[in-house]
CSV table of C-alpha atoms in Angstrom, one decimal:
chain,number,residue,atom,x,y,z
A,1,UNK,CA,105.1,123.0,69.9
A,2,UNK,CA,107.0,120.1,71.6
A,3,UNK,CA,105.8,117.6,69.2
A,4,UNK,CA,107.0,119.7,66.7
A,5,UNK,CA,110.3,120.6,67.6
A,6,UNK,CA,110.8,116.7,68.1
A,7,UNK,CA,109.4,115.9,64.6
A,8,UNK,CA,111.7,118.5,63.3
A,9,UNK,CA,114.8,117.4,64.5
A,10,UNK,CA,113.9,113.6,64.2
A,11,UNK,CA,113.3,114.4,60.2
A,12,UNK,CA,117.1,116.6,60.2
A,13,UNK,CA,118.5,112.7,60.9
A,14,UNK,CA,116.5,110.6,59.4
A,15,UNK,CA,116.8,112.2,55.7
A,16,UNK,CA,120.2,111.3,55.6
A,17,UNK,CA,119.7,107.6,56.3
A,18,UNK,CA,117.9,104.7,54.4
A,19,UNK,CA,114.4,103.6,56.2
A,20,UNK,CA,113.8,100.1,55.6
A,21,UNK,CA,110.1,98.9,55.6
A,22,UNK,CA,108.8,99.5,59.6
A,23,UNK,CA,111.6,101.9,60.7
A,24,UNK,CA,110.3,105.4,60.2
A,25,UNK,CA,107.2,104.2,62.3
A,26,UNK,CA,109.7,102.6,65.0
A,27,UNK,CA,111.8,106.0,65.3
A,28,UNK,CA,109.2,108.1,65.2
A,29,UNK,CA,106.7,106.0,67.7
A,30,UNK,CA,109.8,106.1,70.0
A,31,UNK,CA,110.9,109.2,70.3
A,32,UNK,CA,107.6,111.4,70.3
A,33,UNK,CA,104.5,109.3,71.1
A,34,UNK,CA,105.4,109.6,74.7
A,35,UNK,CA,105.8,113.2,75.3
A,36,UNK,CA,102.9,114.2,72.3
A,37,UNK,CA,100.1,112.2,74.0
A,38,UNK,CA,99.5,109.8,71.3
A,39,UNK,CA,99.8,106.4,73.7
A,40,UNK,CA,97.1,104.2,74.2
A,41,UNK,CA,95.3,101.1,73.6
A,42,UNK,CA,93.2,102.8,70.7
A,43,UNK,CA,95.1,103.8,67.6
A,44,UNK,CA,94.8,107.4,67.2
A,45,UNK,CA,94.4,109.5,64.1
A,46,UNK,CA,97.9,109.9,63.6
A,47,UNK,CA,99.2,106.5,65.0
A,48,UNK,CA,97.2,104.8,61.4
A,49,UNK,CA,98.7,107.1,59.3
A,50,UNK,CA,102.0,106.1,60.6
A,51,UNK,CA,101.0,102.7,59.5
A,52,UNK,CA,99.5,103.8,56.5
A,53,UNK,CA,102.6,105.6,55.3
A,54,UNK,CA,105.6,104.3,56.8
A,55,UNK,CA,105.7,100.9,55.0
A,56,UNK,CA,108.4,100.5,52.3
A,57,UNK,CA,108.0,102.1,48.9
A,58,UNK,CA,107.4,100.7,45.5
A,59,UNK,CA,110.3,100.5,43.5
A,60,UNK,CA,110.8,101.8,40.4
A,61,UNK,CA,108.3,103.8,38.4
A,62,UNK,CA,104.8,104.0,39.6
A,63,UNK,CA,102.0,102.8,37.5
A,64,UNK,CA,98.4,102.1,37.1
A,65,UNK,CA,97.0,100.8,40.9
A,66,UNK,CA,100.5,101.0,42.9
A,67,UNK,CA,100.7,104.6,45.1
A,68,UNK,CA,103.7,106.5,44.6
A,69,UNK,CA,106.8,106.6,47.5
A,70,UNK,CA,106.5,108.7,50.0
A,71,UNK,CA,109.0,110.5,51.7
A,72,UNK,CA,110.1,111.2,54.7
A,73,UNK,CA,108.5,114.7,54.6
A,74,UNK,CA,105.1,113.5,53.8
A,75,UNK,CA,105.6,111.2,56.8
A,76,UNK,CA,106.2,114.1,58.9
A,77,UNK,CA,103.6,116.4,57.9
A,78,UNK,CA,101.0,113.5,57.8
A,79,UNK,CA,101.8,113.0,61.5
A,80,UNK,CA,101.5,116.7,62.4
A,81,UNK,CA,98.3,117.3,60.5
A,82,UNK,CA,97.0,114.3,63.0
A,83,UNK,CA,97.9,115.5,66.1
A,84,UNK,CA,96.4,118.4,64.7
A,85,UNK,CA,93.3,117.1,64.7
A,86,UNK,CA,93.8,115.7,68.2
A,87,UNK,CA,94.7,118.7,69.7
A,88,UNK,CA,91.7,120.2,68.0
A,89,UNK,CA,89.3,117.3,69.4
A,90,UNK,CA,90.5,117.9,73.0
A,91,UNK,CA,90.0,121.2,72.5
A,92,UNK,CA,86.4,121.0,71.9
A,93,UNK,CA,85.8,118.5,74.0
A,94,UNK,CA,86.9,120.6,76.6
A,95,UNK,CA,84.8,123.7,75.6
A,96,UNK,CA,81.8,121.7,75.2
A,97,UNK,CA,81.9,120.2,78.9
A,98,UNK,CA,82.8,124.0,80.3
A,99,UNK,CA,79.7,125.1,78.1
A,100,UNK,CA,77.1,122.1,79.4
A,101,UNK,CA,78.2,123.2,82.9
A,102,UNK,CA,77.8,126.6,82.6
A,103,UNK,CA,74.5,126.7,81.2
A,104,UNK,CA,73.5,123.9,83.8
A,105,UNK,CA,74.4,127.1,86.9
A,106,UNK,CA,72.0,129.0,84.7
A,107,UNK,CA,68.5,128.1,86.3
A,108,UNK,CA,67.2,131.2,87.9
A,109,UNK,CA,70.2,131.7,90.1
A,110,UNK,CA,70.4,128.4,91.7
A,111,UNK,CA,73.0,125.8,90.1
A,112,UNK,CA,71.3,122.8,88.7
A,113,UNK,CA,74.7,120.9,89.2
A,114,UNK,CA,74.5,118.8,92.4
A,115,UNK,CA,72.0,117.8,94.9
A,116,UNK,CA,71.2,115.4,97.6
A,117,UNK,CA,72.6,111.7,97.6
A,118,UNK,CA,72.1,108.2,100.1
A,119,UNK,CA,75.4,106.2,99.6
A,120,UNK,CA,77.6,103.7,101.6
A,121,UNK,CA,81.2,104.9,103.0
A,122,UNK,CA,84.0,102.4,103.0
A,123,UNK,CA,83.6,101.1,106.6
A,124,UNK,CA,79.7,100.3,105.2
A,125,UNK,CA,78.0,103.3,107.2
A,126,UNK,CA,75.1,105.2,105.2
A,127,UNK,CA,76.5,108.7,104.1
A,128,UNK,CA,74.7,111.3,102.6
A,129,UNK,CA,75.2,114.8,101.5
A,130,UNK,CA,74.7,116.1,105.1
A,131,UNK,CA,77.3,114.8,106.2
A,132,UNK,CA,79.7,116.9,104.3
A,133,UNK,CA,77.8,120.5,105.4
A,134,UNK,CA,79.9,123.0,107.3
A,135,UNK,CA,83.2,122.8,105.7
A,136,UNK,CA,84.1,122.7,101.7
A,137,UNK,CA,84.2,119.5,100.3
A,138,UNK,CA,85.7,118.4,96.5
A,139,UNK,CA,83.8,115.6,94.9
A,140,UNK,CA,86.0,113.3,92.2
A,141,UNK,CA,83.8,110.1,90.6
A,142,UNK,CA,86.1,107.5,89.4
A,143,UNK,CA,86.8,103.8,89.8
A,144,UNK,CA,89.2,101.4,91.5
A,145,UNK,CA,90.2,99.6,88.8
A,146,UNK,CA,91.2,102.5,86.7
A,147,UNK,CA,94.8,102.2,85.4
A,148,UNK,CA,96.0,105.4,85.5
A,149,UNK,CA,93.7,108.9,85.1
A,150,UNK,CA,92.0,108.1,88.3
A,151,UNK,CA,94.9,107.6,90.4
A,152,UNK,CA,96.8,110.6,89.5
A,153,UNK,CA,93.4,113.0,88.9
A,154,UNK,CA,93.1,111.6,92.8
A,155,UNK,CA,97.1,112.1,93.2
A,156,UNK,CA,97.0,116.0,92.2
A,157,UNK,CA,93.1,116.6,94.5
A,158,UNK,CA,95.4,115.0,97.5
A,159,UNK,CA,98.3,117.5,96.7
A,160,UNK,CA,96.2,120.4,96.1
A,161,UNK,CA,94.1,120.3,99.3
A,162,UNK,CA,97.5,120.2,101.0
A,163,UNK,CA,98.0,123.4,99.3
A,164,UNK,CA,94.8,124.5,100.5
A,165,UNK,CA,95.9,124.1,104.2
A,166,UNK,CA,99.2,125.0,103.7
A,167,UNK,CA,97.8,128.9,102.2
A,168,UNK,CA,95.1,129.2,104.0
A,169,UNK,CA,94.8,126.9,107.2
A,170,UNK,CA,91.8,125.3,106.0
A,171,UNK,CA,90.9,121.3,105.7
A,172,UNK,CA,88.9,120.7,102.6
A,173,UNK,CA,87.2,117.5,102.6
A,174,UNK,CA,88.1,115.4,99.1
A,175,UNK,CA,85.8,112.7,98.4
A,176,UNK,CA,85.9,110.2,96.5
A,177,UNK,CA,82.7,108.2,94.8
A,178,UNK,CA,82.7,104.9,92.5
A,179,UNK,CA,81.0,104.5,89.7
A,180,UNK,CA,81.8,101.0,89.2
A,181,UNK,CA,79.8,99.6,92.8
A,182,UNK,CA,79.7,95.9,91.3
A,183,UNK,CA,83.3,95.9,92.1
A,184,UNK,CA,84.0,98.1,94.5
A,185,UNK,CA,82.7,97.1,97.9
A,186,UNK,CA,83.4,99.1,101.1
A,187,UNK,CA,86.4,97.2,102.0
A,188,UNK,CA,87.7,97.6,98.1
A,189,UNK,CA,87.2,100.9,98.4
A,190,UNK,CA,88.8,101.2,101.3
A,191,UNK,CA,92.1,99.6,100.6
A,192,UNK,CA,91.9,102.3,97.3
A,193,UNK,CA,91.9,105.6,99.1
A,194,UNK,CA,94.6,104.9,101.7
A,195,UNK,CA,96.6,105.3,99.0
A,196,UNK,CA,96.0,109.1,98.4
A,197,UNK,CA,95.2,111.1,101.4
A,198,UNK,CA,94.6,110.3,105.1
A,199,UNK,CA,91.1,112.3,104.9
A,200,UNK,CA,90.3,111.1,101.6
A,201,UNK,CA,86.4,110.0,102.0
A,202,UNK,CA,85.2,106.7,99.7
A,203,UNK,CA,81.5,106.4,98.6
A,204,UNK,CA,80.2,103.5,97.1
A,205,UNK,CA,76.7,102.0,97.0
A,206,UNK,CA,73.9,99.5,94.8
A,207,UNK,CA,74.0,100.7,91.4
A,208,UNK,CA,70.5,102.5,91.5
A,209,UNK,CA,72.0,104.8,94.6
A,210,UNK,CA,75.3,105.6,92.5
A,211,UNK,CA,73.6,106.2,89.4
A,212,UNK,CA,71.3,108.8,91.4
A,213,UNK,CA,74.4,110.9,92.6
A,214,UNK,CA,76.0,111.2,89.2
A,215,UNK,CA,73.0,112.1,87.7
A,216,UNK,CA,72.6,115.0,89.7
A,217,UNK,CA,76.4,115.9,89.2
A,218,UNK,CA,76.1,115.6,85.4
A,219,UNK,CA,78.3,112.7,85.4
A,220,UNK,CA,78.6,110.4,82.5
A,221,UNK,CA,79.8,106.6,82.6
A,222,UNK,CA,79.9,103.5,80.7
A,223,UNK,CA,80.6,100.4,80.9
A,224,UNK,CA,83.4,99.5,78.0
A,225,UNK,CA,83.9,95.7,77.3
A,226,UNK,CA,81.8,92.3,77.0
A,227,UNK,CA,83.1,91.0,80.0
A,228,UNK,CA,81.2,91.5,83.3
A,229,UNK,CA,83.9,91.1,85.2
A,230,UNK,CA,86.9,92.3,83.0
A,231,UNK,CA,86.2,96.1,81.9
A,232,UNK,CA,87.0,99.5,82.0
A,233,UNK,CA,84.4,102.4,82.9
A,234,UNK,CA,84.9,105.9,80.5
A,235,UNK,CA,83.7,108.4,82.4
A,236,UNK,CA,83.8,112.3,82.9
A,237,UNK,CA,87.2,113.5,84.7
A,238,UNK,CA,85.6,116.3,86.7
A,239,UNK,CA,86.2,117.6,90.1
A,240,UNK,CA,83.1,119.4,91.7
A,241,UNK,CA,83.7,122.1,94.7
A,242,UNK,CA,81.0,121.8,97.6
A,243,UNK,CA,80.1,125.0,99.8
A,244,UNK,CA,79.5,124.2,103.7
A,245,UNK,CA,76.1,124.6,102.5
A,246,UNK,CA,75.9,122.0,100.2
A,247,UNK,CA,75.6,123.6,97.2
A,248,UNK,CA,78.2,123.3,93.6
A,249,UNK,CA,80.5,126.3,93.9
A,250,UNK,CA,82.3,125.3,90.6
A,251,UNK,CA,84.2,122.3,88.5
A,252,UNK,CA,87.9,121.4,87.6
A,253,UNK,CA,88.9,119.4,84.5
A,254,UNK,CA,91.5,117.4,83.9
A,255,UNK,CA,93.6,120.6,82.5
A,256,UNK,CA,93.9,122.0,86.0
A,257,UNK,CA,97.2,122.1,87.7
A,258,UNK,CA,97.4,121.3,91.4
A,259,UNK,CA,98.6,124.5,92.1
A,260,UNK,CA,95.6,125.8,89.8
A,261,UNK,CA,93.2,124.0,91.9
A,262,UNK,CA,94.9,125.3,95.3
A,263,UNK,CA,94.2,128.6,94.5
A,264,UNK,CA,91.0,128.7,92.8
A,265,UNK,CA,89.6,126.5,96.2
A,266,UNK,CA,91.7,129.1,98.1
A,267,UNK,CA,89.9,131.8,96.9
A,268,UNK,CA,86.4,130.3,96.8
A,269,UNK,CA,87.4,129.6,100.6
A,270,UNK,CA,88.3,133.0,101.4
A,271,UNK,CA,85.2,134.4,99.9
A,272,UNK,CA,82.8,132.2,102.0
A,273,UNK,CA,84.4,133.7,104.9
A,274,UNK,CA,83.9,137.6,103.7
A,275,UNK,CA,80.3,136.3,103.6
A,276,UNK,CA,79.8,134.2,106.4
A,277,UNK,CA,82.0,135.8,109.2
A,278,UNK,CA,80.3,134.9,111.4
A,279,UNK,CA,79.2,131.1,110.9
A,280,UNK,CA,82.1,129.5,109.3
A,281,UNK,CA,85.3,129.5,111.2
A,282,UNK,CA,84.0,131.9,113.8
A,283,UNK,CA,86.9,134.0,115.5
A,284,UNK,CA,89.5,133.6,112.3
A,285,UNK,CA,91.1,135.4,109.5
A,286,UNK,CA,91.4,133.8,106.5
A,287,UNK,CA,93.3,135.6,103.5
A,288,UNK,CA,95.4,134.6,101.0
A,289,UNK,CA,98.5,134.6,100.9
A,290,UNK,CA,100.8,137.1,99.0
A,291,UNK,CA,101.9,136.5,95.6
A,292,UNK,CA,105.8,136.9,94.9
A,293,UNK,CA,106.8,139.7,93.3
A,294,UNK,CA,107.8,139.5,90.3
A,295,UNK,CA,111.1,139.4,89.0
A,296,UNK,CA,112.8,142.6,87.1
């Protein structure tokens, strides 16, 4: 809706004016790429139809082999239908990872997400998955040379876990595991995570250890890139809540607000403690706290 408000009111100026060869493209990239999402190193859908559209018309009459001009309409609606398309894509990207992770908590009432892992914490002392029982824990798996959705997917877990503590008085324990370990060393990765949370917990290991872990998360990455020193890792954007048992409560994606993820691990908290009065946080009442009334 953004987008399209912009596009509209971009389209109310530009119709007036000449657009030399390049300038719809410039205009357009400028004012709407940033807040519509359509930045990046990869062209997008509607970023080549920009440059498929935007260049100067013919003039004169159109003939045999030479497209007709287009206008600044058909610009418009060209760059809509793509980000269209875009939105669609997310969208069922989206549905598709909330559907494989559903169906993986479907295996006769015991979640096939998660499991037991051996890695290497950033002062270079073996870690495992006992070592995070009795308290909740949030797993993120990223990279240290990620430019910019691991830092601020680590950014908003920092902020929402002092949310968490803020609501409810509890410490969760936010974790974070590379899945780039020929790069990031112990001391790499612990330069990283000073940088988000004084808790924040770095895991790192030899590639066969890593790959293990992710596996039994359901996490995907790849390599991207010739260069075995110069690349970037795709991988799944996924946060994973951990019971004091040790065992996958739920996941966040990327959609989820900090707030969102306060109050869903709020809630999950609260709810372990109905269950377990008596073994986790013996002698303490843990409730949420009450929502705002509403305003008339």
């Amino acid at each position: 809706q953004v987008c399209h408000e912009r596009w509209k009111r971009l389209a109310s100026r530009l119709q007036s004016q000449p657009c030399a060869s390049g300038a719809c493209e410039h205009q357009l990239q400028q004012s709407t790429w940033s807040t519509c999402g359509l930045s990046g190193t990869r062209a997008s859908p509607t970023a080549r139809a920009v440059r498929m559209y935007a260049a100067e018309p013919s003039q004169g009459k159109s003939s045999w082999g030479r497209s007709a001009p287009v206008t600044m309409k058909t610009l418009i609606i060209t760059m809509m239908a793509g980000a269209g398309v875009i939105a669609g894509t997310n969208a069922y990207k989206d549905e598709k990872v909330k559907k494989v992770m559903q169906n993986s908590q479907q295996v006769i009432g015991e979640a096939a997400v998660g499991g037991p892992f051996e890695l290497i914490d950033q002062d270079g002392k073996r870690f495992t998955d006992k070592n995070l029982l009795g308290e909740f824990a949030i797993l993120y798996f990223g990279f240290t040379f990620c430019p910019d959705i691991c830092p601020d997917e680590l950014e908003k877990l920092a902020n929402a876990i002092d949310l968490v503590e803020k609501k409810i008085g509890v410490k969760v324990q936010p974790v974070f595991i590379s899945i780039d370990p020929d790069r990031d060393t112990p001391p790499k990765v612990k330069e990283y995570i000073k940088e988000f949370h004084p808790r924040l917990i770095g895991l790192t290991g030899d590639m066969d250890s890593v790959k293990r872990a992710s596996k039994a998360y359901r996490v995907y990455f790849n390599k991207t890139g010739e260069s075995s020193t110069d690349y970037l890792v795709d991988h799944s954007i996924i946060h994973y809540l951990i019971n004091p048992a040790g065992e996958f409560v739920t996941f966040y994606s990327k959609s989820f607000t900090e707030e969102q993820l306060a109050d869903s691990i709020s809630e999950h908290v609260v709810e372990w403690k109905k269950q377990h009065p008596e073994e986790y946080h013996k002698g303490r009442t843990l409730s949420l706290p009450a929502k705002p009334a509403a305003k008339a």
